[in-house]
PDB file of C-alpha atoms in Angstrom:
ATOM      1  CA  UNK F  11       2.531  -0.629  35.096  1.00 42.00           C
ATOM      2  CA  UNK F  12       2.884   2.589  37.153  1.00 40.00           C
ATOM      3  CA  UNK F  13       1.944   5.744  35.277  1.00 49.00           C
ATOM      4  CA  UNK F  14       2.861   9.306  36.250  1.00 50.00           C
ATOM      5  CA  UNK F  15      -0.219  11.469  35.570  1.00 46.00           C
ATOM      6  CA  UNK F  16       1.743  14.752  35.606  1.00 46.00           C
ATOM      7  CA  UNK F  17       4.407  13.447  33.250  1.00 50.00           C
ATOM      8  CA  UNK F  18       1.705  12.116  30.918  1.00 55.00           C
ATOM      9  CA  UNK F  19       0.455  15.692  30.507  1.00 52.00           C
ATOM     10  CA  UNK F  20       3.803  16.777  29.048  1.00 79.00           C
ATOM     11  CA  UNK F  21       4.388  13.632  27.003  1.00 95.00           C
ATOM     12  CA  UNK F  22       4.100  13.252  23.244  1.00 97.00           C
ATOM     13  CA  UNK F  23       1.123  11.226  22.089  1.00 98.00           C
ATOM     14  CA  UNK F  24       3.247   9.034  19.846  1.00 98.00           C
ATOM     15  CA  UNK F  25       6.966   8.620  19.382  1.00 98.00           C
ATOM     16  CA  UNK F  26       8.118   6.472  16.481  1.00 98.00           C
ATOM     17  CA  UNK F  27      11.644   5.101  16.616  1.00 98.00           C
ATOM     18  CA  UNK F  28      12.997   4.261  13.192  1.00 95.00           C
ATOM     19  CA  UNK F  29      12.057   5.097   9.652  1.00 89.00           C
ATOM     20  CA  UNK F  30      11.657   2.977   6.555  1.00 92.00           C
ATOM     21  CA  UNK F  31       8.213   2.034   5.216  1.00 96.00           C
ATOM     22  CA  UNK F  32       6.934   0.993   8.658  1.00 97.00           C
ATOM     23  CA  UNK F  33       8.049   4.110  10.503  1.00 97.00           C
ATOM     24  CA  UNK F  34       6.971   6.578   7.840  1.00 97.00           C
ATOM     25  CA  UNK F  35       3.584   4.923   7.350  1.00 98.00           C
ATOM     26  CA  UNK F  36       2.993   4.965  11.097  1.00 98.00           C
ATOM     27  CA  UNK F  37       3.949   8.646  11.058  1.00 98.00           C
ATOM     28  CA  UNK F  38       1.539   9.371   8.199  1.00 98.00           C
ATOM     29  CA  UNK F  39      -1.422   7.688   9.898  1.00 98.00           C
ATOM     30  CA  UNK F  40      -0.824   9.158  13.337  1.00 98.00           C
ATOM     31  CA  UNK F  41      -0.228  12.607  11.859  1.00 98.00           C
ATOM     32  CA  UNK F  42      -3.494  12.471   9.934  1.00 98.00           C
ATOM     33  CA  UNK F  43      -5.187  11.463  13.203  1.00 98.00           C
ATOM     34  CA  UNK F  44      -3.900  14.745  14.718  1.00 98.00           C
ATOM     35  CA  UNK F  45      -1.645  12.930  17.182  1.00 98.00           C
ATOM     36  CA  UNK F  46       1.376  15.079  16.251  1.00 97.00           C
ATOM     37  CA  UNK F  47       3.846  12.174  16.144  1.00 98.00           C
ATOM     38  CA  UNK F  48       7.562  12.572  16.698  1.00 98.00           C
ATOM     39  CA  UNK F  49       9.726  10.405  14.457  1.00 98.00           C
ATOM     40  CA  UNK F  50      13.292   9.766  15.564  1.00 97.00           C
ATOM     41  CA  UNK F  51      14.464   8.413  12.249  1.00 94.00           C
ATOM     42  CA  UNK F  52      18.107   7.700  13.003  1.00 87.00           C
ATOM     43  CA  UNK F  53      21.212   8.903  11.229  1.00 70.00           C
ATOM     44  CA  UNK F  54      21.065   6.177   8.559  1.00 68.00           C
ATOM     45  CA  UNK F  55      17.376   6.630   7.844  1.00 68.00           C
ATOM     46  CA  UNK F  56      15.147   4.851   5.366  1.00 68.00           C
ATOM     47  CA  UNK F  57      15.776   1.224   6.261  1.00 74.00           C
ATOM     48  CA  UNK F  58      16.814  -1.503   3.835  1.00 74.00           C
ATOM     49  CA  UNK F  59      15.308   0.346   0.855  1.00 78.00           C
ATOM     50  CA  UNK F  60      18.148   2.844   1.045  1.00 73.00           C
ATOM     51  CA  UNK F  61      20.355  -0.009  -0.202  1.00 62.00           C
ATOM     52  CA  UNK F  62      18.011  -0.879  -3.068  1.00 66.00           C
ATOM     53  CA  UNK F  63      18.162   0.615  -6.535  1.00 64.00           C
ATOM     54  CA  UNK F  64      15.023  -0.100  -8.570  1.00 76.00           C
ATOM     55  CA  UNK F  65      11.900  -1.014  -6.589  1.00 85.00           C
ATOM     56  CA  UNK F  66       9.372  -2.556  -8.969  1.00 85.00           C
ATOM     57  CA  UNK F  67       7.090  -4.402  -6.554  1.00 88.00           C
ATOM     58  CA  UNK F  68       5.722  -1.476  -4.539  1.00 92.00           C
ATOM     59  CA  UNK F  69       2.172  -0.697  -5.720  1.00 95.00           C
ATOM     60  CA  UNK F  70       1.490   2.537  -7.543  1.00 95.00           C
ATOM     61  CA  UNK F  71       4.734   2.953  -9.473  1.00 94.00           C
ATOM     62  CA  UNK F  72       4.230   1.607 -12.989  1.00 94.00           C
ATOM     63  CA  UNK F  73       7.835   2.218 -14.018  1.00 92.00           C
ATOM     64  CA  UNK F  74       9.315   1.403 -10.617  1.00 91.00           C
ATOM     65  CA  UNK F  75      11.056   3.814  -8.283  1.00 92.00           C
ATOM     66  CA  UNK F  76      14.472   4.060  -6.677  1.00 88.00           C
ATOM     67  CA  UNK F  77      14.519   2.904  -3.066  1.00 87.00           C
ATOM     68  CA  UNK F  78      15.948   6.158  -1.655  1.00 88.00           C
ATOM     69  CA  UNK F  79      13.432   8.199  -3.683  1.00 93.00           C
ATOM     70  CA  UNK F  80      10.528   6.146  -2.307  1.00 94.00           C
ATOM     71  CA  UNK F  81      11.740   6.776   1.233  1.00 94.00           C
ATOM     72  CA  UNK F  82      12.136  10.490   0.540  1.00 94.00           C
ATOM     73  CA  UNK F  83       8.564  10.682  -0.746  1.00 96.00           C
ATOM     74  CA  UNK F  84       7.219   8.782   2.262  1.00 96.00           C
ATOM     75  CA  UNK F  85       9.034  11.141   4.629  1.00 96.00           C
ATOM     76  CA  UNK F  86       7.724  14.227   2.848  1.00 97.00           C
ATOM     77  CA  UNK F  87       4.186  12.856   2.878  1.00 98.00           C
ATOM     78  CA  UNK F  88       4.299  12.268   6.642  1.00 97.00           C
ATOM     79  CA  UNK F  89       5.794  15.734   7.187  1.00 97.00           C
ATOM     80  CA  UNK F  90       3.047  17.321   5.118  1.00 97.00           C
ATOM     81  CA  UNK F  91       0.451  16.180   7.658  1.00 97.00           C
ATOM     82  CA  UNK F  92       2.409  17.414  10.654  1.00 97.00           C
ATOM     83  CA  UNK F  93       4.767  14.651  11.676  1.00 98.00           C
ATOM     84  CA  UNK F  94       7.912  16.015  13.318  1.00 98.00           C
ATOM     85  CA  UNK F  95      10.892  14.083  11.976  1.00 97.00           C
ATOM     86  CA  UNK F  96      14.329  14.387  13.528  1.00 96.00           C
ATOM     87  CA  UNK F  97      17.577  12.852  12.187  1.00 94.00           C
ATOM     88  CA  UNK F  98      18.807  11.644  15.566  1.00 95.00           C
ATOM     89  CA  UNK F  99      20.067   8.290  16.774  1.00 94.00           C
ATOM     90  CA  UNK F 100      18.224   6.960  19.808  1.00 97.00           C
ATOM     91  CA  UNK F 101      20.665   5.901  22.526  1.00 97.00           C
ATOM     92  CA  UNK F 102      18.345   4.897  25.349  1.00 97.00           C
ATOM     93  CA  UNK F 103      14.766   3.815  26.043  1.00 98.00           C
ATOM     94  CA  UNK F 104      12.991   3.255  29.372  1.00 98.00           C
ATOM     95  CA  UNK F 105       9.896   1.069  29.101  1.00 98.00           C
ATOM     96  CA  UNK F 106       9.482   0.484  32.839  1.00 97.00           C
ATOM     97  CA  UNK F 107       6.644   3.001  33.180  1.00 96.00           C
ATOM     98  CA  UNK F 108       4.443   5.336  31.164  1.00 96.00           C
ATOM     99  CA  UNK F 109       5.134   7.826  29.810  1.00 97.00           C
ATOM    100  CA  UNK F 110       8.074   6.010  28.283  1.00 98.00           C
ATOM    101  CA  UNK F 111      11.469   7.689  28.263  1.00 98.00           C
ATOM    102  CA  UNK F 112      13.430   8.087  25.044  1.00 98.00           C
ATOM    103  CA  UNK F 113      16.911   9.580  24.797  1.00 98.00           C
ATOM    104  CA  UNK F 114      19.207  10.636  21.975  1.00 96.00           C
ATOM    105  CA  UNK F 115      22.380  11.703  23.718  1.00 93.00           C
ATOM    106  CA  UNK F 116      21.397  14.565  26.057  1.00 94.00           C
ATOM    107  CA  UNK F 117      17.973  15.026  24.462  1.00 96.00           C
ATOM    108  CA  UNK F 118      15.025  13.452  26.243  1.00 97.00           C
ATOM    109  CA  UNK F 119      11.398  12.890  25.293  1.00 97.00           C
ATOM    110  CA  UNK F 120       8.420  11.198  26.940  1.00 98.00           C
ATOM    111  CA  UNK F 121       5.818   9.166  25.060  1.00 98.00           C
ATOM    112  CA  UNK F 122       2.298   8.062  25.895  1.00 98.00           C
ATOM    113  CA  UNK F 123       2.653   5.433  23.178  1.00 98.00           C
ATOM    114  CA  UNK F 124       5.740   4.153  21.417  1.00 98.00           C
ATOM    115  CA  UNK F 125       6.023   2.528  17.995  1.00 98.00           C
ATOM    116  CA  UNK F 126       9.201   0.548  17.425  1.00 98.00           C
ATOM    117  CA  UNK F 127      10.112   0.479  13.724  1.00 97.00           C
ATOM    118  CA  UNK F 128      13.856  -0.046  13.962  1.00 96.00           C
ATOM    119  CA  UNK F 129      13.975  -2.779  11.337  1.00 94.00           C
ATOM    120  CA  UNK F 130      16.361  -5.679  10.934  1.00 91.00           C
ATOM    121  CA  UNK F 131      19.828  -5.322   9.486  1.00 88.00           C
ATOM    122  CA  UNK F 132      20.997  -7.791   6.876  1.00 87.00           C
ATOM    123  CA  UNK F 133      24.119  -9.695   7.792  1.00 91.00           C
ATOM    124  CA  UNK F 134      26.982  -8.993   5.410  1.00 94.00           C
ATOM    125  CA  UNK F 135      30.296 -10.700   4.731  1.00 96.00           C
ATOM    126  CA  UNK F 136      32.515  -7.640   5.315  1.00 96.00           C
ATOM    127  CA  UNK F 137      34.787  -8.545   2.428  1.00 98.00           C
ATOM    128  CA  UNK F 138      36.455  -6.284  -0.152  1.00 98.00           C
ATOM    129  CA  UNK F 139      34.111  -5.169  -2.924  1.00 98.00           C
ATOM    130  CA  UNK F 140      30.912  -5.805  -0.967  1.00 97.00           C
ATOM    131  CA  UNK F 141      30.113  -2.242   0.060  1.00 95.00           C
ATOM    132  CA  UNK F 142      31.176  -0.746  -3.259  1.00 96.00           C
ATOM    133  CA  UNK F 143      29.003  -3.145  -5.290  1.00 96.00           C
ATOM    134  CA  UNK F 144      25.968  -3.153  -3.013  1.00 94.00           C
ATOM    135  CA  UNK F 145      22.994  -2.434  -5.253  1.00 90.00           C
ATOM    136  CA  UNK F 146      25.143  -3.266  -8.301  1.00 94.00           C
ATOM    137  CA  UNK F 147      24.877  -7.013  -8.053  1.00 96.00           C
ATOM    138  CA  UNK F 148      25.296  -7.451  -4.299  1.00 96.00           C
ATOM    139  CA  UNK F 149      21.979  -7.924  -2.539  1.00 94.00           C
ATOM    140  CA  UNK F 150      20.403  -9.349   0.596  1.00 91.00           C
ATOM    141  CA  UNK F 151      16.902  -9.732  -0.851  1.00 88.00           C
ATOM    142  CA  UNK F 152      16.141 -12.195  -3.631  1.00 90.00           C
ATOM    143  CA  UNK F 153      12.461 -11.234  -3.683  1.00 85.00           C
ATOM    144  CA  UNK F 154      13.402  -7.575  -4.183  1.00 85.00           C
ATOM    145  CA  UNK F 155      16.147  -7.973  -6.770  1.00 91.00           C
ATOM    146  CA  UNK F 156      15.903 -11.424  -8.351  1.00 93.00           C
ATOM    147  CA  UNK F 157      13.850 -10.178 -11.286  1.00 92.00           C
ATOM    148  CA  UNK F 158      16.798  -8.086 -12.506  1.00 94.00           C
ATOM    149  CA  UNK F 159      18.940 -11.183 -13.021  1.00 97.00           C
ATOM    150  CA  UNK F 160      16.969 -13.087 -15.626  1.00 97.00           C
ATOM    151  CA  UNK F 161      19.133 -15.653 -17.420  1.00 97.00           C
ATOM    152  CA  UNK F 162      22.167 -14.719 -15.314  1.00 98.00           C
ATOM    153  CA  UNK F 163      24.420 -16.872 -13.152  1.00 98.00           C
ATOM    154  CA  UNK F 164      24.248 -16.044  -9.457  1.00 98.00           C
ATOM    155  CA  UNK F 165      25.885 -16.896  -6.143  1.00 98.00           C
ATOM    156  CA  UNK F 166      24.034 -17.312  -2.847  1.00 98.00           C
ATOM    157  CA  UNK F 167      26.091 -17.317   0.351  1.00 98.00           C
ATOM    158  CA  UNK F 168      24.919 -19.362   3.323  1.00 97.00           C
ATOM    159  CA  UNK F 169      23.748 -22.772   4.457  1.00 96.00           C
ATOM    160  CA  UNK F 170      20.606 -22.195   6.495  1.00 93.00           C
ATOM    161  CA  UNK F 171      16.941 -21.898   5.596  1.00 89.00           C
ATOM    162  CA  UNK F 172      17.398 -18.302   4.433  1.00 88.00           C
ATOM    163  CA  UNK F 173      19.996 -19.367   1.868  1.00 95.00           C
ATOM    164  CA  UNK F 174      17.838 -22.247   0.667  1.00 95.00           C
ATOM    165  CA  UNK F 175      14.840 -19.944   0.234  1.00 89.00           C
ATOM    166  CA  UNK F 176      16.892 -17.314  -1.587  1.00 93.00           C
ATOM    167  CA  UNK F 177      18.529 -19.841  -3.902  1.00 96.00           C
ATOM    168  CA  UNK F 178      15.286 -21.634  -4.722  1.00 95.00           C
ATOM    169  CA  UNK F 179      13.501 -18.362  -5.438  1.00 93.00           C
ATOM    170  CA  UNK F 180      16.305 -17.112  -7.682  1.00 97.00           C
ATOM    171  CA  UNK F 181      16.024 -20.191  -9.939  1.00 97.00           C
ATOM    172  CA  UNK F 182      12.802 -18.636 -11.260  1.00 96.00           C
ATOM    173  CA  UNK F 183      14.969 -16.080 -13.043  1.00 97.00           C
ATOM    174  CA  UNK F 184      18.618 -17.147 -13.080  1.00 97.00           C
ATOM    175  CA  UNK F 185      20.105 -19.696 -15.466  1.00 98.00           C
ATOM    176  CA  UNK F 186      22.205 -21.104 -12.618  1.00 98.00           C
ATOM    177  CA  UNK F 187      22.513 -20.522  -8.869  1.00 98.00           C
ATOM    178  CA  UNK F 188      25.619 -21.559  -6.951  1.00 98.00           C
ATOM    179  CA  UNK F 189      25.322 -21.879  -3.179  1.00 98.00           C
ATOM    180  CA  UNK F 190      28.613 -21.170  -1.426  1.00 98.00           C
ATOM    181  CA  UNK F 191      28.744 -22.751   2.034  1.00 98.00           C
ATOM    182  CA  UNK F 192      31.605 -22.873   4.496  1.00 97.00           C
ATOM    183  CA  UNK F 193      30.777 -26.361   5.796  1.00 97.00           C
ATOM    184  CA  UNK F 194      30.306 -29.796   4.235  1.00 96.00           C
ATOM    185  CA  UNK F 195      26.615 -29.963   5.078  1.00 96.00           C
ATOM    186  CA  UNK F 196      23.740 -27.489   5.334  1.00 97.00           C
ATOM    187  CA  UNK F 197      22.353 -26.144   8.608  1.00 92.00           C
ATOM    188  CA  UNK F 198      18.979 -25.749   6.930  1.00 92.00           C
ATOM    189  CA  UNK F 199      15.975 -27.840   7.831  1.00 91.00           C
ATOM    190  CA  UNK F 200      16.010 -31.165   5.954  1.00 94.00           C
ATOM    191  CA  UNK F 201      13.008 -30.321   3.776  1.00 94.00           C
ATOM    192  CA  UNK F 202      14.512 -27.007   2.680  1.00 93.00           C
ATOM    193  CA  UNK F 203      17.901 -28.576   2.003  1.00 96.00           C
ATOM    194  CA  UNK F 204      16.388 -31.433  -0.039  1.00 96.00           C
ATOM    195  CA  UNK F 205      14.346 -28.996  -2.088  1.00 95.00           C
ATOM    196  CA  UNK F 206      17.436 -26.963  -2.962  1.00 96.00           C
ATOM    197  CA  UNK F 207      19.638 -29.953  -3.717  1.00 97.00           C
ATOM    198  CA  UNK F 208      16.979 -31.446  -5.995  1.00 97.00           C
ATOM    199  CA  UNK F 209      16.728 -28.294  -8.096  1.00 98.00           C
ATOM    200  CA  UNK F 210      18.624 -28.805 -11.377  1.00 98.00           C
ATOM    201  CA  UNK F 211      19.566 -25.124 -11.531  1.00 98.00           C
ATOM    202  CA  UNK F 212      21.315 -25.203  -8.144  1.00 98.00           C
ATOM    203  CA  UNK F 213      24.936 -26.225  -7.612  1.00 98.00           C
ATOM    204  CA  UNK F 214      26.709 -26.274  -4.245  1.00 98.00           C
ATOM    205  CA  UNK F 215      30.319 -25.397  -3.501  1.00 98.00           C
ATOM    206  CA  UNK F 216      31.021 -26.980  -0.109  1.00 98.00           C
ATOM    207  CA  UNK F 217      33.741 -25.937   2.338  1.00 98.00           C
ATOM    208  CA  UNK F 218      34.075 -22.581   0.592  1.00 98.00           C
ATOM    209  CA  UNK F 219      33.944 -18.944   1.629  1.00 98.00           C
ATOM    210  CA  UNK F 220      33.835 -15.704  -0.343  1.00 98.00           C
ATOM    211  CA  UNK F 221      37.026 -13.717   0.193  1.00 98.00           C
ATOM    212  CA  UNK F 222      36.327 -10.850  -2.218  1.00 98.00           C
ATOM    213  CA  UNK F 223      33.630  -9.648  -4.605  1.00 98.00           C
ATOM    214  CA  UNK F 224      34.944  -8.582  -8.000  1.00 98.00           C
ATOM    215  CA  UNK F 225      33.645  -6.079 -10.522  1.00 98.00           C
ATOM    216  CA  UNK F 226      33.847  -2.569 -11.889  1.00 96.00           C
ATOM    217  CA  UNK F 227      30.413  -0.987 -12.321  1.00 96.00           C
ATOM    218  CA  UNK F 228      28.721  -4.308 -11.523  1.00 97.00           C
ATOM    219  CA  UNK F 229      29.577  -7.689 -10.034  1.00 98.00           C
ATOM    220  CA  UNK F 230      31.613  -9.901 -12.337  1.00 98.00           C
ATOM    221  CA  UNK F 231      32.820 -12.609  -9.972  1.00 98.00           C
ATOM    222  CA  UNK F 232      33.996 -13.652  -6.533  1.00 98.00           C
ATOM    223  CA  UNK F 233      37.219 -14.938  -5.042  1.00 98.00           C
ATOM    224  CA  UNK F 234      36.564 -18.190  -3.213  1.00 98.00           C
ATOM    225  CA  UNK F 235      38.753 -19.888  -0.620  1.00 98.00           C
ATOM    226  CA  UNK F 236      38.559 -23.593   0.127  1.00 98.00           C
ATOM    227  CA  UNK F 237      38.569 -23.806   3.937  1.00 98.00           C
ATOM    228  CA  UNK F 238      40.120 -27.291   3.855  1.00 97.00           C
ATOM    229  CA  UNK F 239      42.983 -26.797   1.414  1.00 97.00           C
ATOM    230  CA  UNK F 240      43.324 -23.036   1.734  1.00 97.00           C
ATOM    231  CA  UNK F 241      43.467 -22.623  -2.044  1.00 98.00           C
ATOM    232  CA  UNK F 242      41.740 -19.653  -3.653  1.00 98.00           C
ATOM    233  CA  UNK F 243      40.198 -19.287  -7.082  1.00 97.00           C
ATOM    234  CA  UNK F 244      37.954 -16.914  -9.016  1.00 98.00           C
ATOM    235  CA  UNK F 245      34.371 -17.829  -9.799  1.00 98.00           C
ATOM    236  CA  UNK F 246      32.452 -15.846 -12.419  1.00 98.00           C
ATOM    237  CA  UNK F 247      29.005 -14.589 -11.425  1.00 98.00           C
ATOM    238  CA  UNK F 248      26.636 -11.730 -12.210  1.00 98.00           C
ATOM    239  CA  UNK F 249      25.334 -11.309  -8.687  1.00 98.00           C
ATOM    240  CA  UNK F 250      25.948 -12.231  -5.061  1.00 98.00           C
ATOM    241  CA  UNK F 251      23.005 -12.693  -2.691  1.00 97.00           C
ATOM    242  CA  UNK F 252      23.523 -12.884   1.050  1.00 96.00           C
ATOM    243  CA  UNK F 253      21.571 -15.718   2.630  1.00 94.00           C
ATOM    244  CA  UNK F 254      23.061 -15.466   6.101  1.00 93.00           C
ATOM    245  CA  UNK F 255      20.073 -13.875   7.774  1.00 86.00           C
ATOM    246  CA  UNK F 256      19.156 -10.619   9.486  1.00 88.00           C
ATOM    247  CA  UNK F 257      19.702  -9.143  12.928  1.00 92.00           C
ATOM    248  CA  UNK F 258      16.629  -7.385  14.369  1.00 95.00           C
ATOM    249  CA  UNK F 259      17.515  -4.028  15.909  1.00 95.00           C
ATOM    250  CA  UNK F 260      16.090  -4.584  19.383  1.00 96.00           C
ATOM    251  CA  UNK F 261      19.014  -4.028  21.747  1.00 95.00           C
ATOM    252  CA  UNK F 262      17.510  -0.812  23.167  1.00 96.00           C
ATOM    253  CA  UNK F 263      14.245  -2.317  24.296  1.00 97.00           C
ATOM    254  CA  UNK F 264      14.625  -4.094  27.618  1.00 96.00           C
ATOM    255  CA  UNK F 265      11.418  -5.750  28.737  1.00 97.00           C
ATOM    256  CA  UNK F 266       9.927  -6.545  25.357  1.00 98.00           C
ATOM    257  CA  UNK F 267       9.185 -10.185  24.632  1.00 98.00           C
ATOM    258  CA  UNK F 268      11.357 -11.473  21.783  1.00 98.00           C
ATOM    259  CA  UNK F 269      11.410 -14.740  19.894  1.00 97.00           C
ATOM    260  CA  UNK F 270      14.433 -17.037  19.808  1.00 94.00           C
ATOM    261  CA  UNK F 271      16.001 -14.969  17.019  1.00 92.00           C
ATOM    262  CA  UNK F 272      15.493 -11.602  18.696  1.00 95.00           C
ATOM    263  CA  UNK F 273      12.401 -10.417  16.794  1.00 97.00           C
ATOM    264  CA  UNK F 274       9.727  -8.560  18.767  1.00 98.00           C
ATOM    265  CA  UNK F 275       6.647 -10.647  19.484  1.00 98.00           C
ATOM    266  CA  UNK F 276       3.323  -8.927  18.813  1.00 98.00           C
ATOM    267  CA  UNK F 277      -0.184  -9.922  19.800  1.00 97.00           C
ATOM    268  CA  UNK F 278      -1.681 -10.575  16.394  1.00 94.00           C
ATOM    269  CA  UNK F 279      -3.802  -9.381  14.732  1.00 95.00           C
ATOM    270  CA  UNK F 280      -2.708  -6.163  16.464  1.00 97.00           C
ATOM    271  CA  UNK F 281       0.850  -4.851  16.614  1.00 98.00           C
ATOM    272  CA  UNK F 282       0.748  -4.556  20.415  1.00 98.00           C
ATOM    273  CA  UNK F 283       3.669  -5.955  22.385  1.00 98.00           C
ATOM    274  CA  UNK F 284       3.676  -7.370  25.905  1.00 98.00           C
ATOM    275  CA  UNK F 285       4.149  -3.824  27.282  1.00 98.00           C
ATOM    276  CA  UNK F 286       0.978  -1.731  27.358  1.00 98.00           C
ATOM    277  CA  UNK F 287       1.400   1.246  25.036  1.00 98.00           C
ATOM    278  CA  UNK F 288       4.306  -0.151  23.034  1.00 98.00           C
ATOM    279  CA  UNK F 289       3.749  -1.337  19.465  1.00 98.00           C
ATOM    280  CA  UNK F 290       6.127  -2.801  16.887  1.00 98.00           C
ATOM    281  CA  UNK F 291       6.034  -2.632  13.096  1.00 98.00           C
ATOM    282  CA  UNK F 292       8.087  -3.690  10.117  1.00 97.00           C
ATOM    283  CA  UNK F 293      11.057  -6.009   9.885  1.00 94.00           C
ATOM    284  CA  UNK F 294      11.821  -5.758  13.616  1.00 97.00           C
ATOM    285  CA  UNK F 295       8.673  -7.851  14.164  1.00 97.00           C
ATOM    286  CA  UNK F 296       8.489  -9.724  10.842  1.00 95.00           C
ATOM    287  CA  UNK F 297      10.188 -13.100  10.573  1.00 90.00           C
ATOM    288  CA  UNK F 298       8.465 -14.120   7.339  1.00 88.00           C
ATOM    289  CA  UNK F 299       7.817 -11.512   4.655  1.00 88.00           C
ATOM    290  CA  UNK F 300      10.323  -8.649   5.036  1.00 86.00           C
ATOM    291  CA  UNK F 301       8.866  -6.598   2.175  1.00 89.00           C
ATOM    292  CA  UNK F 302       8.366  -2.851   1.916  1.00 91.00           C
ATOM    293  CA  UNK F 303       4.649  -3.230   1.357  1.00 95.00           C
ATOM    294  CA  UNK F 304       4.152  -5.516   4.361  1.00 96.00           C
ATOM    295  CA  UNK F 305       6.257  -3.207   6.530  1.00 96.00           C
ATOM    296  CA  UNK F 306       4.050  -0.295   5.476  1.00 97.00           C
ATOM    297  CA  UNK F 307       0.948  -2.318   6.338  1.00 98.00           C
ATOM    298  CA  UNK F 308       2.357  -3.098   9.773  1.00 98.00           C
ATOM    299  CA  UNK F 309       3.115   0.590  10.286  1.00 98.00           C
ATOM    300  CA  UNK F 310      -0.509   1.397   9.479  1.00 98.00           C
ATOM    301  CA  UNK F 311      -1.738  -1.223  11.962  1.00 98.00           C
ATOM    302  CA  UNK F 312       0.589   0.008  14.718  1.00 98.00           C
ATOM    303  CA  UNK F 313      -0.548   3.596  14.181  1.00 98.00           C
ATOM    304  CA  UNK F 314      -4.214   2.656  14.355  1.00 98.00           C
ATOM    305  CA  UNK F 315      -3.594   0.535  17.455  1.00 98.00           C
ATOM    306  CA  UNK F 316      -1.881   3.474  19.158  1.00 98.00           C
ATOM    307  CA  UNK F 317      -4.679   5.833  18.128  1.00 98.00           C
ATOM    308  CA  UNK F 318      -7.354   3.487  19.480  1.00 98.00           C
ATOM    309  CA  UNK F 319      -5.526   3.103  22.782  1.00 98.00           C
ATOM    310  CA  UNK F 320      -5.175   6.861  23.249  1.00 98.00           C
ATOM    311  CA  UNK F 321      -8.851   7.368  22.348  1.00 97.00           C
ATOM    312  CA  UNK F 322      -9.953   4.738  24.846  1.00 96.00           C
ATOM    313  CA  UNK F 323      -7.825   6.272  27.601  1.00 95.00           C
ATOM    314  CA  UNK F 324      -9.091   9.787  26.849  1.00 93.00           C
ATOM    315  CA  UNK F 325     -12.680   8.545  26.949  1.00 92.00           C
ATOM    316  CA  UNK F 326     -12.101   6.710  30.226  1.00 91.00           C
ATOM    317  CA  UNK F 327     -10.659   9.836  31.878  1.00 83.00           C
ATOM    318  CA  UNK F 328     -13.670  12.029  31.119  1.00 77.00           C
TER     319      UNK F 328
END
């Protein structure tokens, strides 16, 4: 890759695009390494945890912590060590040469190394009641929120592997889990589908879609429509979990190798991508775990990878 030596002189050591546990942890580590990172956190900063109420599975918080509060503390911690954090939405990235170009509207920056921590957005139904009750019984993460629904009846929407995993996991807590699927057969892999169908706590409503989520302060039910007959009916439930997958936020990054679902491929055990100097961390590169603690770990790894690269280049130029 061609590198402009003069431009490299004026470039930032590290630019981090995105926030959330991955972005803020990368900022913390690079700031403490005196790399003076710039974090372009976006306008809707904080990642998926901003949609989560109680977080009880992040180490160090005996009584749990609210998702937004955890993100606020992470941001303040990174700022304390010198990370510059701007609430801007990145609109363009040029990875064709180093230093990399990053734009937010008319603002432009150059980066010797770039850490992509843009996350993956949960897919939602876009039905009435969903936004209002998000965090009050509407969730896209069974691992995060399932514990709060012990002995409750729940609905999982979807028919792929994600829905099967969510439904099966939720049976550890819920008294009953109803999978709502728009078709008459699952799209999930056979082994995942068989496992769900064999679970005595799981019931399936075929050929059905959720038209509305009901409730005042919390979810109390859903309105279902039969796609064959067109008839609608109410179904009582204490929670609705989306099992229709996530969309990794990678549209800005031309040239990066992605998997078949759009997630950034990294060269494990590092967080390096196929482009020298570009690293990825968090849900944008995680097809398996999608947890705050694993995102933070990936942010740490990406930061250390970037630091080691910059050190090696500085040593080589002496």
